[in-house]
mmCIF file of C-alpha atoms in Angstrom:
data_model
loop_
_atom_site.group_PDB
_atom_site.id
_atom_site.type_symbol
_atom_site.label_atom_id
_atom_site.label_comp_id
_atom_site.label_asym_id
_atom_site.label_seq_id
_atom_site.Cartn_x
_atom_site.Cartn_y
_atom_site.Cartn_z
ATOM 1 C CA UNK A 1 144.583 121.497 95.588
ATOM 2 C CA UNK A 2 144.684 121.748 91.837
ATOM 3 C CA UNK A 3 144.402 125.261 90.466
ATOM 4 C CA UNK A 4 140.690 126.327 88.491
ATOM 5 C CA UNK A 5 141.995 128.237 86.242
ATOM 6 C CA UNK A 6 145.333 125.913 84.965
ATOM 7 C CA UNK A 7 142.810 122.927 84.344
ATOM 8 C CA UNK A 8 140.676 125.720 82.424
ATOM 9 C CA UNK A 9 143.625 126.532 80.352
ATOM 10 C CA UNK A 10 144.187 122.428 79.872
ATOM 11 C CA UNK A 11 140.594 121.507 79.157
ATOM 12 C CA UNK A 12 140.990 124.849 76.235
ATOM 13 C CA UNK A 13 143.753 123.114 75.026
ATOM 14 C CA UNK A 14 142.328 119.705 74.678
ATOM 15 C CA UNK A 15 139.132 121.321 73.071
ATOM 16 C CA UNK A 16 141.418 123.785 70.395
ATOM 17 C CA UNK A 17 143.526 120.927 69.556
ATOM 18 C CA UNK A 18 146.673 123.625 70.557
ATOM 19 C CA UNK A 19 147.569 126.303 72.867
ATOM 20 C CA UNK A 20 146.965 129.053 70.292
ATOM 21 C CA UNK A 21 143.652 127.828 69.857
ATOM 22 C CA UNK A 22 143.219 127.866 73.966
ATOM 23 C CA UNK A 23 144.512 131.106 74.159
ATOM 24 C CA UNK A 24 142.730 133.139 71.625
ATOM 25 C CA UNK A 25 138.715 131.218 72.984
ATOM 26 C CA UNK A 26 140.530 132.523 76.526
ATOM 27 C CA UNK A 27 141.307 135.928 75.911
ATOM 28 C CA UNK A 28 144.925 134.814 76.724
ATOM 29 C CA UNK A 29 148.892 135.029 75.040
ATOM 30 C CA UNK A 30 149.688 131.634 73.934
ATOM 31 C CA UNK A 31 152.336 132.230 76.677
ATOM 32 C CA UNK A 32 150.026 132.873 79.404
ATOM 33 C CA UNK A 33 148.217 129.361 78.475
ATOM 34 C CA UNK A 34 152.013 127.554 78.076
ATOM 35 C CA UNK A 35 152.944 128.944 82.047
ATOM 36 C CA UNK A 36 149.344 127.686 83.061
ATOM 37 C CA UNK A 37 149.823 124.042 81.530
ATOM 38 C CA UNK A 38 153.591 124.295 83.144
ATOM 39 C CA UNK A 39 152.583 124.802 86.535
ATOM 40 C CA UNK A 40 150.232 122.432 86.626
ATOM 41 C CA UNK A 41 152.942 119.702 85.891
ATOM 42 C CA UNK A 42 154.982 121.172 88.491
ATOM 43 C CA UNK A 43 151.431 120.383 90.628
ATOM 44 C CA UNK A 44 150.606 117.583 89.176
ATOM 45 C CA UNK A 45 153.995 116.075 88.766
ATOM 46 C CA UNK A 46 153.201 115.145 85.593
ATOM 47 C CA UNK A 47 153.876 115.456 82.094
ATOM 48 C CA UNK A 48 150.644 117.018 80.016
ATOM 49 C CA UNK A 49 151.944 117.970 76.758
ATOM 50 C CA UNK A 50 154.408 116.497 74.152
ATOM 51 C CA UNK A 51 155.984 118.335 71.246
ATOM 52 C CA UNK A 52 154.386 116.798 68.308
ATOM 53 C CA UNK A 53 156.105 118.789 65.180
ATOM 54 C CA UNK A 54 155.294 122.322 65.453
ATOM 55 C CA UNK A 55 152.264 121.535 67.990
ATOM 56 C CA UNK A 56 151.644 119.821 71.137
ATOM 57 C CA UNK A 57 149.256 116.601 71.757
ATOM 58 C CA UNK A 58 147.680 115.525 74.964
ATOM 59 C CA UNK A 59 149.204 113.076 77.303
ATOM 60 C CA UNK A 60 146.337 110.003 78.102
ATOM 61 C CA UNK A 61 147.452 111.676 81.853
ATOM 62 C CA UNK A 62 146.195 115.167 80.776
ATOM 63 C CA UNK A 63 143.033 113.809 78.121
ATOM 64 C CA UNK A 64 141.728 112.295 81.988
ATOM 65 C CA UNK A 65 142.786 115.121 83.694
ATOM 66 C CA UNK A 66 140.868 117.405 80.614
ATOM 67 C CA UNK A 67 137.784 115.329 81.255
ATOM 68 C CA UNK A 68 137.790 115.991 85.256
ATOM 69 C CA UNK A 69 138.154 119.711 84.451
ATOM 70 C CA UNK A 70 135.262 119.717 81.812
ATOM 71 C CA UNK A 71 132.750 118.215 84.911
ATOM 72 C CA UNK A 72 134.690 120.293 87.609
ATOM 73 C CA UNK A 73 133.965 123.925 85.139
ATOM 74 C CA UNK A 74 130.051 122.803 84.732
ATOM 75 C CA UNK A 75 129.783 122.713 88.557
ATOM 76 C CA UNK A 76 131.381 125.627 88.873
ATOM 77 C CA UNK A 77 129.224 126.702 85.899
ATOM 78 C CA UNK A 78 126.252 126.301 87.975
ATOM 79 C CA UNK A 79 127.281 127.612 91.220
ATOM 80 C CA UNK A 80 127.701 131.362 89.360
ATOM 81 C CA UNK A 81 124.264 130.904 87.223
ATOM 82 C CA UNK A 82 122.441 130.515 90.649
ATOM 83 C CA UNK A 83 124.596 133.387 92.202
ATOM 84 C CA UNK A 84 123.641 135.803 88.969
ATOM 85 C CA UNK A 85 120.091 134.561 89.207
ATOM 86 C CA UNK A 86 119.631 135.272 92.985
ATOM 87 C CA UNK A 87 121.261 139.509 92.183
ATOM 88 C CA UNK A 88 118.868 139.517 89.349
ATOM 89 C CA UNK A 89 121.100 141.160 87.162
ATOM 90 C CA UNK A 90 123.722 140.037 84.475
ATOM 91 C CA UNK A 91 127.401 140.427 85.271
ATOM 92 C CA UNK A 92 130.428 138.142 85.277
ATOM 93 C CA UNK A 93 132.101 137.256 81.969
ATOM 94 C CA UNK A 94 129.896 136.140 78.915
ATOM 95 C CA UNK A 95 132.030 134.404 76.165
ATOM 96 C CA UNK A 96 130.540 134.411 72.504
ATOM 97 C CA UNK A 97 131.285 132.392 69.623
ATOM 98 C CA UNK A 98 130.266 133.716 66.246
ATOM 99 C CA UNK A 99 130.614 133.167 62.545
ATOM 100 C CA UNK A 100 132.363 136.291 60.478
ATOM 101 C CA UNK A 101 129.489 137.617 58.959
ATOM 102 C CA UNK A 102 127.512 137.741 62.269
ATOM 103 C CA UNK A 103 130.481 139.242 64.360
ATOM 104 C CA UNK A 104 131.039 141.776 61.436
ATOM 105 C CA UNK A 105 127.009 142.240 61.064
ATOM 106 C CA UNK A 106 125.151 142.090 64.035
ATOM 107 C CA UNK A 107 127.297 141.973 66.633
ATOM 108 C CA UNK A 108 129.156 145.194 66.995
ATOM 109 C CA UNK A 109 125.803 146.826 68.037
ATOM 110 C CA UNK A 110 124.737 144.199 70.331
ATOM 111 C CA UNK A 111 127.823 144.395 72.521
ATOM 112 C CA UNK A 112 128.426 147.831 72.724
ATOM 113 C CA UNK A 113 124.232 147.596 74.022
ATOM 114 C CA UNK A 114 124.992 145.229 76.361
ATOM 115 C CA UNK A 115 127.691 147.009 77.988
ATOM 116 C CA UNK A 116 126.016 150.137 77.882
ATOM 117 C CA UNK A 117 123.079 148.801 79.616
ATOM 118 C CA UNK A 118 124.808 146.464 81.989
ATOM 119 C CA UNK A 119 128.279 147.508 82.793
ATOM 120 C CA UNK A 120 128.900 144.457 85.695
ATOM 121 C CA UNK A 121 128.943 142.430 82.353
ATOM 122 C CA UNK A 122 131.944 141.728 80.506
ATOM 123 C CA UNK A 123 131.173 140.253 76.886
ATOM 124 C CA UNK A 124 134.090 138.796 75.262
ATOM 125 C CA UNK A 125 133.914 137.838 71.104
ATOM 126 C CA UNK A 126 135.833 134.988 69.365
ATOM 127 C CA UNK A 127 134.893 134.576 65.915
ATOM 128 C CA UNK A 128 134.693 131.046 64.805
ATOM 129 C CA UNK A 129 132.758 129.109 62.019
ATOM 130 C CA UNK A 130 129.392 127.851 62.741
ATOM 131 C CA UNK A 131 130.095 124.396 62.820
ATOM 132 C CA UNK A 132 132.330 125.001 65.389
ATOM 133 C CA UNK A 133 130.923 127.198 67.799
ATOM 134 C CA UNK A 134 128.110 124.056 68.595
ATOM 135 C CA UNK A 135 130.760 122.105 69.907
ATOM 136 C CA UNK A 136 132.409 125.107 71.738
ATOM 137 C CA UNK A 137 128.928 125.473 73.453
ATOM 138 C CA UNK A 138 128.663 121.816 74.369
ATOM 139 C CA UNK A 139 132.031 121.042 76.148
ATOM 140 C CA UNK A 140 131.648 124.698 78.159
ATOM 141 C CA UNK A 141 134.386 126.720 76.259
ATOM 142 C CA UNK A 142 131.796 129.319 75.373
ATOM 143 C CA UNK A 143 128.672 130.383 76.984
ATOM 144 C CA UNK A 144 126.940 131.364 73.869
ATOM 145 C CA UNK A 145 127.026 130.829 70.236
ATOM 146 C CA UNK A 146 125.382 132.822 67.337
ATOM 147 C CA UNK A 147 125.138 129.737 64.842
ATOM 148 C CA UNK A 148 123.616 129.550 61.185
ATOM 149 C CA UNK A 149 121.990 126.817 59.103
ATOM 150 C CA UNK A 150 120.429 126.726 55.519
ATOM 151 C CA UNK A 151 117.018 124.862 54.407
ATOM 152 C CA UNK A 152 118.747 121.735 53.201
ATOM 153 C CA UNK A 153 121.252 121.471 56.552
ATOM 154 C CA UNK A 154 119.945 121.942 59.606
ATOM 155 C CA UNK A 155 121.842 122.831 62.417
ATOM 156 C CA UNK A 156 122.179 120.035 65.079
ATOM 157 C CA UNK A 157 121.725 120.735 68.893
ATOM 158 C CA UNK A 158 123.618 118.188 71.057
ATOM 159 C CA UNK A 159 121.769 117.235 74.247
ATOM 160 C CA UNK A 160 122.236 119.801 76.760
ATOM 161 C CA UNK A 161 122.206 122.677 74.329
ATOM 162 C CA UNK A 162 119.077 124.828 73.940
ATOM 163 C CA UNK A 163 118.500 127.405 70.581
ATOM 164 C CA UNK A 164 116.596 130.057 69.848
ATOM 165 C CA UNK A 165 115.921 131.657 66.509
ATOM 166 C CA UNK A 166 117.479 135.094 66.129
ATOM 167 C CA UNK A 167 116.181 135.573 62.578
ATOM 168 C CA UNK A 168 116.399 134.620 58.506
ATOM 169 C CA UNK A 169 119.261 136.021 56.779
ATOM 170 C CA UNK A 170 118.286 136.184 52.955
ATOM 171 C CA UNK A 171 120.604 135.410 50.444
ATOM 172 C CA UNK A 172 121.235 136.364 46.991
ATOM 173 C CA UNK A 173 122.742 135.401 43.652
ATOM 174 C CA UNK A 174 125.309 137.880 42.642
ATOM 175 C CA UNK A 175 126.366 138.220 39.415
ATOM 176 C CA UNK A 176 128.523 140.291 37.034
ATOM 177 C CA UNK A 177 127.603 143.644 35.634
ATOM 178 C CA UNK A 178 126.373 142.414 32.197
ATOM 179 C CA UNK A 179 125.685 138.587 33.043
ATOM 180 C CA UNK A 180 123.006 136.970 30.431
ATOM 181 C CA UNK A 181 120.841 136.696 34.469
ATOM 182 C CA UNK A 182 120.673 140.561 34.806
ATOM 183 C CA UNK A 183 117.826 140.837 31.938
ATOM 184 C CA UNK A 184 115.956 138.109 34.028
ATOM 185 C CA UNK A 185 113.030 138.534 35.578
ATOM 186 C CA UNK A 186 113.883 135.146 37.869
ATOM 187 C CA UNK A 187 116.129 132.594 38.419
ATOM 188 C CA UNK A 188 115.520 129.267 38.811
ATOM 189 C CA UNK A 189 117.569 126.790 40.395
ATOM 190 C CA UNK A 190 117.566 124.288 37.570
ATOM 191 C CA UNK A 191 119.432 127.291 35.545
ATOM 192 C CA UNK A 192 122.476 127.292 37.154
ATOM 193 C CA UNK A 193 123.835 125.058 34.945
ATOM 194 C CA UNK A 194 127.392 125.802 33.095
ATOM 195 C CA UNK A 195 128.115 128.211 36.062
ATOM 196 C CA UNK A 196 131.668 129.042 37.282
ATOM 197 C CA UNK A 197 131.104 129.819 41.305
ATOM 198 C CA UNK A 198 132.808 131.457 43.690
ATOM 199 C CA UNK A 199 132.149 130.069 47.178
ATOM 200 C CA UNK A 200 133.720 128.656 50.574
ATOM 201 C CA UNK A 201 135.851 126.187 51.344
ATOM 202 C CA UNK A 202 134.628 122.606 51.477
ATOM 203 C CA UNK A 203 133.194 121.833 55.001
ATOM 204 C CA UNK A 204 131.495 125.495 55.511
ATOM 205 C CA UNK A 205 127.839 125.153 55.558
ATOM 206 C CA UNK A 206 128.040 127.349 52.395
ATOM 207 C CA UNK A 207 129.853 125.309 50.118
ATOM 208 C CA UNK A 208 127.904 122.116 51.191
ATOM 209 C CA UNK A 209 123.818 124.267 50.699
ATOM 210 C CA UNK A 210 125.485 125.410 46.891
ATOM 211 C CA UNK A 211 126.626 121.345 45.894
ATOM 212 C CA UNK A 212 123.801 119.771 47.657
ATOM 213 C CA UNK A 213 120.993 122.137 46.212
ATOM 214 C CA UNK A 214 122.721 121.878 42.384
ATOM 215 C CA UNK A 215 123.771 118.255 42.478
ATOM 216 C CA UNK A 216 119.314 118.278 43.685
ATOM 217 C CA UNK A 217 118.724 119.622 40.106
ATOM 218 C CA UNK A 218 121.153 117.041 38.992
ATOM 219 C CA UNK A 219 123.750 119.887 38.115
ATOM 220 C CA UNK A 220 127.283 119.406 39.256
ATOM 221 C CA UNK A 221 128.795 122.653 40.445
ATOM 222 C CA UNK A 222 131.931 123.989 38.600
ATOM 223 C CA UNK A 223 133.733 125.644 42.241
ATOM 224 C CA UNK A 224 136.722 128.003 39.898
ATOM 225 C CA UNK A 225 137.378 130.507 42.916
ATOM 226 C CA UNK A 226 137.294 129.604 46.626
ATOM 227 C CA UNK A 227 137.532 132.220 49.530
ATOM 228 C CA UNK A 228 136.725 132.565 52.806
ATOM 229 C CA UNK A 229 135.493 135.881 53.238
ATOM 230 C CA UNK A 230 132.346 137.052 51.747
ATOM 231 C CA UNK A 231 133.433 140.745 50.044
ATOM 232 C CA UNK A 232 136.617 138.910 48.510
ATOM 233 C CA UNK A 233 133.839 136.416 47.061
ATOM 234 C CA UNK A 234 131.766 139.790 45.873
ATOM 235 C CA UNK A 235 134.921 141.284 44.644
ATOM 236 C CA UNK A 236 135.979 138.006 42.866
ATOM 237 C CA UNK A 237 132.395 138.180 41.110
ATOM 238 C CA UNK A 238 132.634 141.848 40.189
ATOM 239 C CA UNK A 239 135.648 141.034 38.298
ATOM 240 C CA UNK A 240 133.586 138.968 36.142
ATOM 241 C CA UNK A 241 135.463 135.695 37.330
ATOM 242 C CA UNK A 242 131.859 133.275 38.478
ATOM 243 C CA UNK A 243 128.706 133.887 40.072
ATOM 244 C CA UNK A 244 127.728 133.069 44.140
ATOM 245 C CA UNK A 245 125.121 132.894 46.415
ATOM 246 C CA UNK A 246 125.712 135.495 49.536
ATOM 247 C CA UNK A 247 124.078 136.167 52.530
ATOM 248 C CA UNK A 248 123.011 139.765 52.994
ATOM 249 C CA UNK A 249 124.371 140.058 56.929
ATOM 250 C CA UNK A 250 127.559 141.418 57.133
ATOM 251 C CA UNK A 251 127.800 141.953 52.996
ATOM 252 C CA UNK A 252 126.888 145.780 52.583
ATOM 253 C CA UNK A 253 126.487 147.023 49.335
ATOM 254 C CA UNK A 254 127.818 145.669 46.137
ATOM 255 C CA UNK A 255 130.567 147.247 44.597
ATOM 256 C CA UNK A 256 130.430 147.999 40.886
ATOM 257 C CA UNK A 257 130.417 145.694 39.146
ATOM 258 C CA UNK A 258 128.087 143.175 41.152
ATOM 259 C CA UNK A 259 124.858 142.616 40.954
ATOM 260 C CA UNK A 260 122.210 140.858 42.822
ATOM 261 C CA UNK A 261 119.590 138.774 41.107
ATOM 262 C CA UNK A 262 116.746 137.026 42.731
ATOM 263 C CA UNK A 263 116.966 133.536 42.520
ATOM 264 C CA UNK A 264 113.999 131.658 43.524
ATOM 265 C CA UNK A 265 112.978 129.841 45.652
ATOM 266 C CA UNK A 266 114.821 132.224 47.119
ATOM 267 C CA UNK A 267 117.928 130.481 49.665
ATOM 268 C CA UNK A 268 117.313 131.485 53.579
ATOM 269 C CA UNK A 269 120.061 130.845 56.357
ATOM 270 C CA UNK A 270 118.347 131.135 60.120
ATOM 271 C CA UNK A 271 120.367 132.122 62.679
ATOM 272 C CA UNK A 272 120.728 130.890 66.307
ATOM 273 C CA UNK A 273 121.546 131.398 69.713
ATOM 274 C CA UNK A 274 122.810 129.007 71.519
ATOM 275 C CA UNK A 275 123.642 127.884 74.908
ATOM 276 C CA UNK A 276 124.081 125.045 77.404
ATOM 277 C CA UNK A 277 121.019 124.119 79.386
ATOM 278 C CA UNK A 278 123.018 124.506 82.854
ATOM 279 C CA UNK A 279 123.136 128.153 81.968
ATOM 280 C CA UNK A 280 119.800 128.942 80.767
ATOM 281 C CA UNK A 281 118.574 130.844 83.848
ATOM 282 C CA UNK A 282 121.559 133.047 83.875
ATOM 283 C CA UNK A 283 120.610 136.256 83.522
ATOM 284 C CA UNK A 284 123.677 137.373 81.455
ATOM 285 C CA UNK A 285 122.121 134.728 79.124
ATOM 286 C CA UNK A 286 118.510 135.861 78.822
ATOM 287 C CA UNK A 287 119.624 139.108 78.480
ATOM 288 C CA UNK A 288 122.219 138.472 75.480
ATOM 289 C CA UNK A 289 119.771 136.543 73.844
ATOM 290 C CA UNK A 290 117.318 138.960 73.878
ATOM 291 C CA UNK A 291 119.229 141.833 72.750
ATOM 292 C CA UNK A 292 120.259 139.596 69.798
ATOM 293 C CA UNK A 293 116.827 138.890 68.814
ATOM 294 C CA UNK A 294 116.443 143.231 69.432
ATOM 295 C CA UNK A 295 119.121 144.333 67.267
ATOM 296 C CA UNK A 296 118.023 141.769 64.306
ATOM 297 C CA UNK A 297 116.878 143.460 61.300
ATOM 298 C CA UNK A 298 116.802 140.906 58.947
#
């Protein structure tokens, strides 16, 4: 009888691409994870990893074996959403995916809500990038995902994942203390020209809105600083060193130095919850989404 939760820890690992990856989405030590995958060889009698450099890659044994697990975990998936339905109340573990700005944000308040109100629930956070967390949903790594999109990229829903809107997140166009913008009554998107920005990495949702919506007003963006983190963008601007677009969640106020302008029309990101459509009855679900949508302040 093969063990739940090794082929848990083996589908993690096929979805995270390595066991650090399974063990932080499963609240596990990357050794924990190792002694799961281990013992399932021993039960198995087969050989599921291979050293690949520093990481590990999937056997074409273990990427079948991954695939059983992923059906075997949605069973089992439904079997505790009916259970939770029929006591009416939520409980069990909840896992959440969310981007930095919404797990610095909004989410703080939401969880320590949810236990307070429903202590047979136990919420666990990984903070992930948007992108991401969709396909964390999909394959059943995480029960719940608090997403973002912008007006020129949409966030997709696979089949068998359901959204709902949590709210708009306005963003603005910080500048430096003293930038020619400050005097301005507006700005307009076709003045952005001979900019130097400070934004995220290629492949955030970020970066792509700020060299879709320029290269739209046939501008090409000049990218001098790129960061991760929001405040180190805000700080890199309130040295004087390029101007950015930043959402207001999770920003707080600007330090001196900084200073919002209104750009219009002015960019929106929505945010999301999402789940899988197997789980959309459990009450741990409802009731996470719903405080989400509570807490929201926009």
């Amino acid at each position: 009888m093969l063990d739940l939760a090794r082929l848990r820890a083996l589908h993690a690992v096929s979805v995270h691409g390595s066991v650090a990856g399974a063990a932080a989405a499963l609240g596990y030590t990357p050794s924990a994870v190792s002694q799961q995958i281990s013992k399932l060889e021993r039960e198995t009698r087969t050989t599921l990893l291979e050293r690949r450099g520093r990481g590990v890659a999937l056997t074409e044994e273990a990427r079948h074996l991954a695939d059983t697990a992923q059906e075997l975990l949605a069973i089992v998936e439904r079997a505790e959403t009916t259970l939770e339905e029929r006591r009416g109340q939520p409980s069990g573990l909840l896992t959440v995916a969310a981007f930095a700005s919404a797990a610095r944000g909004l989410l703080p308040g939401v969880l320590a809500d949810l236990a307070r109100r429903h202590p047979a629930l136990d919420v666990r956070l990984t903070e992930v990038d948007p992108h991401l967390s969709v396909d964390l949903v999909a394959r059943g790594v995480t029960d719940l995902a608090v997403a973002h999109d912008w007006d020129i990229a949409p966030l997709p829903a696979p089949e068998g994942v359901e959204q709902a809107v949590i709210g708009d997140d306005p963003c603005d166009l910080v500048v430096p203390a003293g930038h020619p913008f400050t005097t301005r009554d507006a700005i307009r998107r076709t003045d952005l020209g001979g900019q130097r920005w400070v934004c995220q990495p290629p492949g955030r949702v970020c970066h792509d809105w700020l060299t879709r919506t320029l290269r739209t007003a046939g501008l090409e963006p000049d990218i001098a600083h790129v960061a991760e983190e929001n405040h180190t963008i805000v700080a890199l601007v309130a040295a004087g060193l390029g101007v950015a677009v930043v959402p207001r969640l999770g920003t707080g106020a600007l330090p001196a130095g900084a200073v919002a302008v209104p750009l219009e029309p002015g960019p929106v990101r929505r945010l999301y919850a999402l789940w899988r459509t197997g789980a959309a009855r459990r009450p741990a679900i409802t009731e996470a989404v719903r405080t989400l949508q509570e807490h929201w302040t926009g």
